[in-house]
mmCIF file of C-alpha atoms in Angstrom:
data_model
loop_
_atom_site.group_PDB
_atom_site.id
_atom_site.type_symbol
_atom_site.label_atom_id
_atom_site.label_comp_id
_atom_site.label_asym_id
_atom_site.label_seq_id
_atom_site.Cartn_x
_atom_site.Cartn_y
_atom_site.Cartn_z
ATOM 1 C CA MET Q 1009 -6.292 -18.673 -10.404
ATOM 2 C CA GLU Q 1010 -4.366 -16.532 -12.893
ATOM 3 C CA PHE Q 1011 -2.639 -13.495 -11.394
ATOM 4 C CA LYS Q 1012 -4.246 -10.543 -13.185
ATOM 5 C CA HIS Q 1013 -3.443 -6.928 -12.439
ATOM 6 C CA ILE Q 1014 -3.342 -3.747 -14.510
ATOM 7 C CA SER Q 1015 -0.656 -1.362 -13.294
ATOM 8 C CA VAL Q 1016 -2.063 2.110 -12.721
ATOM 9 C CA LEU Q 1017 -0.423 5.374 -13.818
ATOM 10 C CA ALA Q 1018 2.351 3.391 -15.549
ATOM 11 C CA ASP Q 1019 3.233 6.119 -18.076
ATOM 12 C CA GLU Q 1020 3.283 8.746 -15.348
ATOM 13 C CA VAL Q 1021 5.535 6.611 -13.144
ATOM 14 C CA ILE Q 1022 8.107 6.094 -15.913
ATOM 15 C CA GLU Q 1023 8.057 9.771 -16.818
ATOM 16 C CA ASN Q 1024 8.587 10.869 -13.222
ATOM 17 C CA LEU Q 1025 11.207 8.287 -12.259
ATOM 18 C CA ASN Q 1026 13.464 9.996 -14.814
ATOM 19 C CA ILE Q 1027 15.285 6.695 -15.367
ATOM 20 C CA LYS Q 1028 19.029 6.524 -15.977
ATOM 21 C CA PRO Q 1029 19.753 3.537 -18.264
ATOM 22 C CA ASP Q 1030 22.614 2.273 -16.071
ATOM 23 C CA GLY Q 1031 20.974 3.111 -12.740
ATOM 24 C CA ILE Q 1032 19.783 0.962 -9.843
ATOM 25 C CA TYR Q 1033 16.047 1.030 -9.176
ATOM 26 C CA VAL Q 1034 13.736 -0.625 -6.675
ATOM 27 C CA ASP Q 1035 10.131 -1.692 -7.172
ATOM 28 C CA LEU Q 1036 8.992 -2.050 -3.579
ATOM 29 C CA THR Q 1037 5.570 -3.471 -4.506
ATOM 30 C CA LEU Q 1038 6.214 -5.808 -7.413
ATOM 31 C CA GLY Q 1039 2.780 -7.378 -7.937
ATOM 32 C CA LYS Q 1040 2.689 -9.084 -11.330
ATOM 33 C CA GLY Q 1041 5.527 -6.833 -12.462
ATOM 34 C CA GLY Q 1042 3.726 -4.377 -14.727
ATOM 35 C CA HIS Q 1043 5.587 -1.325 -13.454
ATOM 36 C CA SER Q 1044 8.816 -3.327 -13.193
ATOM 37 C CA LYS Q 1045 8.592 -4.342 -16.834
ATOM 38 C CA ARG Q 1046 8.300 -0.713 -17.901
ATOM 39 C CA ILE Q 1047 11.304 0.193 -15.738
ATOM 40 C CA LEU Q 1048 13.384 -2.668 -17.168
ATOM 41 C CA GLU Q 1049 12.523 -1.613 -20.712
ATOM 42 C CA ASN Q 1050 14.177 1.719 -19.938
ATOM 43 C CA LEU Q 1051 17.329 0.193 -18.417
ATOM 44 C CA SER Q 1052 20.432 -0.934 -20.256
ATOM 45 C CA GLU Q 1053 22.125 -4.253 -19.520
ATOM 46 C CA ASN Q 1054 24.218 -2.379 -16.946
ATOM 47 C CA GLY Q 1055 21.143 -1.145 -15.089
ATOM 48 C CA ARG Q 1056 19.567 -3.151 -12.273
ATOM 49 C CA LEU Q 1057 16.132 -3.548 -10.761
ATOM 50 C CA ILE Q 1058 15.480 -4.896 -7.272
ATOM 51 C CA ALA Q 1059 11.897 -6.182 -7.078
ATOM 52 C CA LEU Q 1060 10.212 -6.819 -3.723
ATOM 53 C CA ASP Q 1061 6.895 -8.360 -2.763
ATOM 54 C CA GLN Q 1062 5.696 -10.122 0.366
ATOM 55 C CA ASP Q 1063 3.112 -12.162 -1.570
ATOM 56 C CA GLN Q 1064 4.596 -15.375 -2.962
ATOM 57 C CA ASP Q 1065 1.844 -15.632 -5.594
ATOM 58 C CA ALA Q 1066 2.844 -12.199 -6.890
ATOM 59 C CA LEU Q 1067 6.507 -13.165 -7.029
ATOM 60 C CA ASN Q 1068 5.736 -16.332 -8.958
ATOM 61 C CA ALA Q 1069 3.641 -14.414 -11.496
ATOM 62 C CA ALA Q 1070 6.214 -11.638 -11.845
ATOM 63 C CA LYS Q 1071 9.092 -14.046 -12.413
ATOM 64 C CA GLU Q 1072 7.200 -15.486 -15.357
ATOM 65 C CA ASN Q 1073 6.164 -12.063 -16.658
ATOM 66 C CA LEU Q 1074 9.730 -10.730 -16.475
ATOM 67 C CA SER Q 1075 11.518 -13.886 -17.660
ATOM 68 C CA ASP Q 1076 13.038 -12.053 -20.636
ATOM 69 C CA PHE Q 1077 15.105 -9.821 -18.347
ATOM 70 C CA SER Q 1078 18.336 -10.887 -16.655
ATOM 71 C CA ASN Q 1079 19.030 -7.681 -14.715
ATOM 72 C CA VAL Q 1080 16.263 -8.044 -12.129
ATOM 73 C CA ILE Q 1081 16.654 -9.464 -8.620
ATOM 74 C CA PHE Q 1082 13.523 -10.825 -6.922
ATOM 75 C CA VAL Q 1083 13.197 -10.620 -3.135
ATOM 76 C CA LYS Q 1084 10.329 -11.915 -0.975
ATOM 77 C CA SER Q 1085 10.049 -9.278 1.706
ATOM 78 C CA ASN Q 1086 7.910 -6.520 3.123
ATOM 79 C CA PHE Q 1087 9.239 -3.193 1.848
ATOM 80 C CA GLU Q 1088 9.689 -2.152 5.470
ATOM 81 C CA ASN Q 1089 12.876 -4.261 5.320
ATOM 82 C CA ILE Q 1090 14.412 -2.258 2.461
ATOM 83 C CA ASP Q 1091 17.588 -1.403 4.397
ATOM 84 C CA ARG Q 1092 18.321 -5.058 5.124
ATOM 85 C CA VAL Q 1093 17.500 -6.082 1.533
ATOM 86 C CA LEU Q 1094 19.890 -3.538 0.040
ATOM 87 C CA ASP Q 1095 22.613 -4.270 2.601
ATOM 88 C CA ASP Q 1096 22.402 -8.004 1.828
ATOM 89 C CA LEU Q 1097 22.871 -7.170 -1.868
ATOM 90 C CA GLY Q 1098 25.803 -4.859 -1.162
ATOM 91 C CA ILE Q 1099 23.937 -1.810 -2.453
ATOM 92 C CA SER Q 1100 24.382 1.467 -0.585
ATOM 93 C CA LYS Q 1101 22.508 3.888 -2.849
ATOM 94 C CA ILE Q 1102 19.807 3.655 -5.510
ATOM 95 C CA ASP Q 1103 18.681 5.962 -8.319
ATOM 96 C CA GLY Q 1104 14.946 5.634 -7.864
ATOM 97 C CA ALA Q 1105 12.124 3.670 -6.273
ATOM 98 C CA LEU Q 1106 8.427 2.999 -6.707
ATOM 99 C CA MET Q 1107 5.795 2.168 -4.102
ATOM 100 C CA ASP Q 1108 2.352 1.156 -5.379
ATOM 101 C CA ILE Q 1109 0.403 0.774 -2.151
ATOM 102 C CA GLY Q 1110 -2.799 -0.662 -3.589
ATOM 103 C CA VAL Q 1111 -4.122 -4.194 -3.251
ATOM 104 C CA SER Q 1112 -3.738 -6.130 -6.498
ATOM 105 C CA SER Q 1113 -6.686 -7.217 -8.617
ATOM 106 C CA TYR Q 1114 -5.606 -10.803 -8.035
ATOM 107 C CA GLN Q 1115 -5.778 -10.409 -4.276
ATOM 108 C CA ILE Q 1116 -9.191 -8.763 -4.472
ATOM 109 C CA ASP Q 1117 -10.679 -11.221 -6.945
ATOM 110 C CA ASN Q 1118 -9.287 -14.365 -5.331
ATOM 111 C CA ALA Q 1119 -11.954 -15.432 -2.826
ATOM 112 C CA ASP Q 1120 -9.483 -17.577 -0.899
ATOM 113 C CA ARG Q 1121 -7.516 -14.481 0.106
ATOM 114 C CA GLY Q 1122 -10.521 -12.916 1.827
ATOM 115 C CA PHE Q 1123 -9.918 -9.297 0.802
ATOM 116 C CA SER Q 1124 -13.236 -8.632 -0.912
ATOM 117 C CA TYR Q 1125 -16.800 -8.316 0.301
ATOM 118 C CA MET Q 1126 -17.861 -9.289 -3.228
ATOM 119 C CA HIS Q 1127 -16.621 -12.880 -2.937
ATOM 120 C CA ASP Q 1128 -17.381 -15.372 -0.175
ATOM 121 C CA GLY Q 1129 -14.245 -16.836 1.348
ATOM 122 C CA PRO Q 1130 -12.223 -17.182 4.546
ATOM 123 C CA LEU Q 1131 -11.800 -13.948 6.486
ATOM 124 C CA ASP Q 1132 -8.054 -13.698 5.896
ATOM 125 C CA MET Q 1133 -6.719 -10.495 4.223
ATOM 126 C CA ARG Q 1134 -3.013 -11.310 4.686
ATOM 127 C CA MET Q 1135 -0.717 -10.022 1.963
ATOM 128 C CA ASP Q 1136 1.957 -12.326 3.345
ATOM 129 C CA THR Q 1137 0.181 -15.609 4.074
ATOM 130 C CA GLY Q 1138 3.026 -16.588 6.388
ATOM 131 C CA ASN Q 1139 1.953 -14.012 8.968
ATOM 132 C CA GLU Q 1140 -0.145 -15.174 11.908
ATOM 133 C CA LEU Q 1141 -2.646 -12.320 12.241
ATOM 134 C CA THR Q 1142 -5.766 -12.617 10.077
ATOM 135 C CA ALA Q 1143 -8.957 -10.599 9.800
ATOM 136 C CA GLU Q 1144 -10.796 -13.535 11.377
ATOM 137 C CA LYS Q 1145 -8.638 -13.328 14.495
ATOM 138 C CA ILE Q 1146 -9.196 -9.582 14.761
ATOM 139 C CA VAL Q 1147 -12.968 -9.838 14.350
ATOM 140 C CA ASN Q 1148 -13.320 -12.670 16.845
ATOM 141 C CA ASP Q 1149 -10.646 -11.834 19.420
ATOM 142 C CA TYR Q 1150 -10.286 -8.047 19.638
ATOM 143 C CA SER Q 1151 -12.285 -6.212 22.296
ATOM 144 C CA LEU Q 1152 -15.209 -3.967 21.461
ATOM 145 C CA ASP Q 1153 -13.098 -0.856 22.098
ATOM 146 C CA GLU Q 1154 -10.253 -2.168 19.925
ATOM 147 C CA LEU Q 1155 -12.620 -2.933 17.049
ATOM 148 C CA GLN Q 1156 -14.246 0.477 17.291
ATOM 149 C CA LYS Q 1157 -10.843 2.178 17.212
ATOM 150 C CA ILE Q 1158 -9.749 0.263 14.111
ATOM 151 C CA PHE Q 1159 -12.997 0.923 12.236
ATOM 152 C CA SER Q 1160 -12.909 4.599 13.153
ATOM 153 C CA ASN Q 1161 -9.202 5.308 12.578
ATOM 154 C CA TYR Q 1162 -8.526 3.092 9.576
ATOM 155 C CA GLY Q 1163 -11.938 3.052 7.941
ATOM 156 C CA GLU Q 1164 -13.248 6.463 9.001
ATOM 157 C CA GLU Q 1165 -16.476 4.623 9.736
ATOM 158 C CA ARG Q 1166 -19.060 6.796 11.524
ATOM 159 C CA PHE Q 1167 -20.973 3.750 12.780
ATOM 160 C CA SER Q 1168 -17.845 2.131 14.202
ATOM 161 C CA ARG Q 1169 -19.294 1.601 17.707
ATOM 162 C CA THR Q 1170 -22.541 0.144 16.410
ATOM 163 C CA ILE Q 1171 -20.756 -2.297 14.097
ATOM 164 C CA ALA Q 1172 -18.225 -3.299 16.750
ATOM 165 C CA ARG Q 1173 -21.001 -4.004 19.237
ATOM 166 C CA LYS Q 1174 -22.906 -6.119 16.725
ATOM 167 C CA ILE Q 1175 -19.771 -8.137 16.001
ATOM 168 C CA VAL Q 1176 -19.180 -8.827 19.698
ATOM 169 C CA GLU Q 1177 -22.797 -9.871 20.216
ATOM 170 C CA THR Q 1178 -22.764 -12.155 17.172
ATOM 171 C CA ARG Q 1179 -19.443 -13.885 17.851
ATOM 172 C CA ASP Q 1180 -20.647 -14.930 21.298
ATOM 173 C CA GLU Q 1181 -23.063 -17.256 19.495
ATOM 174 C CA GLN Q 1182 -21.030 -18.232 16.421
ATOM 175 C CA ARG Q 1183 -17.577 -17.488 15.080
ATOM 176 C CA ILE Q 1184 -17.450 -14.934 12.261
ATOM 177 C CA ASP Q 1185 -15.116 -16.698 9.845
ATOM 178 C CA THR Q 1186 -16.125 -15.726 6.295
ATOM 179 C CA THR Q 1187 -16.314 -12.507 4.305
ATOM 180 C CA PHE Q 1188 -20.045 -12.905 3.668
ATOM 181 C CA LYS Q 1189 -20.816 -13.483 7.345
ATOM 182 C CA LEU Q 1190 -19.082 -10.221 8.171
ATOM 183 C CA ARG Q 1191 -20.611 -8.387 5.225
ATOM 184 C CA ASP Q 1192 -24.152 -9.465 6.129
ATOM 185 C CA LEU Q 1193 -23.607 -8.593 9.779
ATOM 186 C CA ILE Q 1194 -22.489 -5.064 8.874
ATOM 187 C CA ASN Q 1195 -25.432 -4.565 6.526
ATOM 188 C CA LYS Q 1196 -27.801 -5.541 9.336
ATOM 189 C CA SER Q 1197 -26.038 -3.214 11.797
ATOM 190 C CA VAL Q 1198 -26.430 0.072 9.955
ATOM 191 C CA ARG Q 1199 -29.062 1.762 7.858
ATOM 192 C CA SER Q 1200 -27.419 3.177 4.781
ATOM 193 C CA ASN Q 1201 -28.263 4.028 1.195
ATOM 194 C CA GLU Q 1202 -24.738 3.098 0.143
ATOM 195 C CA ALA Q 1203 -24.306 0.209 -2.252
ATOM 196 C CA HIS Q 1204 -21.586 -1.283 -0.031
ATOM 197 C CA PRO Q 1205 -21.587 0.125 3.516
ATOM 198 C CA GLU Q 1206 -19.173 -2.661 4.508
ATOM 199 C CA LYS Q 1207 -16.282 -1.324 2.410
ATOM 200 C CA ARG Q 1208 -14.820 0.886 5.145
ATOM 201 C CA VAL Q 1209 -14.743 -1.932 7.691
ATOM 202 C CA PHE Q 1210 -13.045 -4.242 5.190
ATOM 203 C CA GLN Q 1211 -10.485 -1.526 4.462
ATOM 204 C CA ALA Q 1212 -9.848 -1.022 8.174
ATOM 205 C CA LEU Q 1213 -9.344 -4.737 8.790
ATOM 206 C CA ARG Q 1214 -6.953 -5.052 5.846
ATOM 207 C CA ILE Q 1215 -4.890 -2.136 7.150
ATOM 208 C CA GLU Q 1216 -4.736 -3.645 10.639
ATOM 209 C CA VAL Q 1217 -3.856 -7.145 9.410
ATOM 210 C CA ASN Q 1218 -0.979 -5.891 7.279
ATOM 211 C CA ARG Q 1219 0.089 -2.908 9.436
ATOM 212 C CA GLU Q 1220 -0.177 -0.883 6.243
ATOM 213 C CA LEU Q 1221 -0.027 2.669 7.592
ATOM 214 C CA GLU Q 1222 2.653 1.869 10.141
ATOM 215 C CA VAL Q 1223 4.792 0.139 7.509
ATOM 216 C CA LEU Q 1224 4.352 3.037 5.075
ATOM 217 C CA GLU Q 1225 5.408 5.585 7.703
ATOM 218 C CA ASN Q 1226 8.405 3.433 8.649
ATOM 219 C CA THR Q 1227 9.577 3.037 5.062
ATOM 220 C CA LEU Q 1228 9.395 6.431 3.350
ATOM 221 C CA ASP Q 1229 12.365 7.915 5.229
ATOM 222 C CA LYS Q 1230 14.415 4.746 4.720
ATOM 223 C CA VAL Q 1231 13.951 4.808 0.961
ATOM 224 C CA ILE Q 1232 14.668 8.528 0.683
ATOM 225 C CA ASP Q 1233 17.890 8.118 2.694
ATOM 226 C CA ARG Q 1234 19.006 5.498 0.159
ATOM 227 C CA LEU Q 1235 18.463 7.714 -2.887
ATOM 228 C CA ASN Q 1236 21.395 9.200 -4.741
ATOM 229 C CA ILE Q 1237 21.251 12.967 -5.236
ATOM 230 C CA GLY Q 1238 18.717 13.495 -8.022
ATOM 231 C CA GLY Q 1239 17.105 10.108 -7.386
ATOM 232 C CA ARG Q 1240 13.329 10.018 -7.217
ATOM 233 C CA LEU Q 1241 10.680 8.209 -5.186
ATOM 234 C CA CYS Q 1242 7.240 7.659 -6.742
ATOM 235 C CA VAL Q 1243 4.399 6.659 -4.433
ATOM 236 C CA ILE Q 1244 0.917 5.614 -5.598
ATOM 237 C CA THR Q 1245 -1.802 5.583 -2.958
ATOM 238 C CA PHE Q 1246 -5.460 4.596 -3.118
ATOM 239 C CA HIS Q 1247 -7.116 6.192 -0.093
ATOM 240 C CA SER Q 1248 -6.833 9.388 1.902
ATOM 241 C CA LEU Q 1249 -5.052 7.899 4.928
ATOM 242 C CA GLU Q 1250 -2.117 6.710 2.817
ATOM 243 C CA ASP Q 1251 -2.003 9.851 0.700
ATOM 244 C CA ARG Q 1252 -1.951 12.045 3.801
ATOM 245 C CA ILE Q 1253 1.077 10.182 5.187
ATOM 246 C CA VAL Q 1254 2.987 10.554 1.921
ATOM 247 C CA LYS Q 1255 2.045 14.211 1.491
ATOM 248 C CA ASN Q 1256 2.988 15.145 5.064
ATOM 249 C CA THR Q 1257 6.247 13.164 4.991
ATOM 250 C CA PHE Q 1258 7.377 14.863 1.787
ATOM 251 C CA LYS Q 1259 6.366 18.222 3.248
ATOM 252 C CA GLU Q 1260 8.408 17.669 6.419
ATOM 253 C CA LEU Q 1261 11.458 16.455 4.497
ATOM 254 C CA GLU Q 1262 11.347 19.598 2.320
ATOM 255 C CA LYS Q 1263 11.901 21.850 5.334
ATOM 256 C CA ASP Q 1264 15.313 23.335 6.101
ATOM 257 C CA CYS Q 1265 14.292 24.266 9.638
ATOM 258 C CA ILE Q 1266 11.947 22.444 12.000
ATOM 259 C CA CYS Q 1267 12.443 24.656 15.056
ATOM 260 C CA PRO Q 1268 9.311 25.794 16.930
ATOM 261 C CA PRO Q 1269 7.903 29.068 15.577
ATOM 262 C CA GLY Q 1270 9.166 32.151 17.399
ATOM 263 C CA LEU Q 1271 12.788 31.159 17.986
ATOM 264 C CA PRO Q 1272 15.067 34.055 16.972
ATOM 265 C CA VAL Q 1273 17.662 31.723 15.387
ATOM 266 C CA CYS Q 1274 17.612 28.186 14.070
ATOM 267 C CA ILE Q 1275 19.080 25.630 16.482
ATOM 268 C CA CYS Q 1276 17.909 22.394 14.862
ATOM 269 C CA ASP Q 1277 20.572 22.117 12.134
ATOM 270 C CA HIS Q 1278 17.949 20.323 10.063
ATOM 271 C CA GLU Q 1279 18.467 20.262 6.312
ATOM 272 C CA ALA Q 1280 15.926 19.554 3.619
ATOM 273 C CA LYS Q 1281 16.330 16.130 2.005
ATOM 274 C CA VAL Q 1282 13.900 16.349 -0.892
ATOM 275 C CA LYS Q 1283 11.973 18.602 -3.177
ATOM 276 C CA THR Q 1284 8.463 17.665 -4.199
ATOM 277 C CA ILE Q 1285 8.092 17.290 -7.955
ATOM 278 C CA ASN Q 1286 4.301 17.603 -8.086
ATOM 279 C CA LYS Q 1287 2.591 19.850 -5.546
ATOM 280 C CA LYS Q 1288 -0.747 18.258 -6.417
ATOM 281 C CA PRO Q 1289 -1.086 14.485 -6.840
ATOM 282 C CA ILE Q 1290 -1.066 13.083 -10.365
ATOM 283 C CA ILE Q 1291 -4.283 11.220 -11.193
ATOM 284 C CA ALA Q 1292 -5.363 8.949 -14.026
ATOM 285 C CA GLY Q 1293 -6.550 10.429 -17.293
ATOM 286 C CA LYS Q 1294 -9.851 9.727 -19.019
ATOM 287 C CA LYS Q 1295 -8.412 6.995 -21.234
ATOM 288 C CA GLU Q 1296 -6.969 5.021 -18.315
ATOM 289 C CA LEU Q 1297 -10.111 5.452 -16.236
ATOM 290 C CA LYS Q 1298 -12.165 4.036 -19.088
ATOM 291 C CA GLU Q 1299 -9.872 1.006 -19.373
ATOM 292 C CA ASN Q 1300 -9.280 0.425 -15.650
ATOM 293 C CA SER Q 1301 -11.884 1.569 -13.132
ATOM 294 C CA ARG Q 1302 -9.567 0.743 -10.230
ATOM 295 C CA ALA Q 1303 -7.383 3.684 -11.248
ATOM 296 C CA LYS Q 1304 -10.142 6.050 -10.121
ATOM 297 C CA SER Q 1305 -8.800 6.548 -6.611
ATOM 298 C CA ALA Q 1306 -5.086 6.349 -7.482
ATOM 299 C CA LYS Q 1307 -2.849 9.316 -6.618
ATOM 300 C CA LEU Q 1308 0.819 9.608 -7.515
ATOM 301 C CA ARG Q 1309 3.218 11.799 -5.532
ATOM 302 C CA VAL Q 1310 6.879 12.220 -6.427
ATOM 303 C CA CYS Q 1311 9.871 13.624 -4.569
ATOM 304 C CA GLN Q 1312 13.526 14.030 -5.566
ATOM 305 C CA ARG Q 1313 16.569 13.716 -3.313
ATOM 306 C CA ILE Q 1314 18.566 16.936 -3.040
#
């Protein structure tokens, strides 16, 4: 299957990265390389791009897409490992970075990857297919309470207990091993006028399989600590849980003092690391929304190292 993906908010990313032609930049979520290509087009031969992705299919597609450029280094890794990646390359500081947290169109549309409730396939959902944990293992092996917690916390699903109970009852008779089996089970569990009431459960499972929120929280500080003064981090999110983490992290790192309210003097010696470039998230314009419906939920937040 051809790796297809339209990079969202590409113009806005390039504008806000404020690229220095001879700088060092990192694309932490390479995908097919759409954003990376735009970054490389703004770099001179002395500039460098480090491109990470944990999905080997994405790396293969990006290498082909970016074959005209010699100043890009491809690394198969989760962006959580950014410190180790940069250390291995002998790079201490960078001039900018991009994180596009969304699932690619290829991953969604490829039934074999098991991300979508629109295509029947194995219940997988791994971004890195070398990892052991799959959505099938979660659905069939987690306890009722564990399933409810995941659906509630990661999917904000109000029928989380009902769906979890139905899963446990069903798997006692037959293993739930495909996307359609899970989709049909959810549709039978709840009464809803929604077109796709299963979407929140699928989101929750994907987040659990890939540790998405945990990895995001673990990585933001690491990237910011690697930025040169004036360097920028652009983060694109696609749902409220991710956006909240980014927003709150930037907000905390903007503070000069984090002492409890009421102390007469500051004793924390904390210094602000960043300033937020856009107080409100940047969203797609009408033209992009018309051309790419998946940009509808995209939000871009930007901070600059100070």
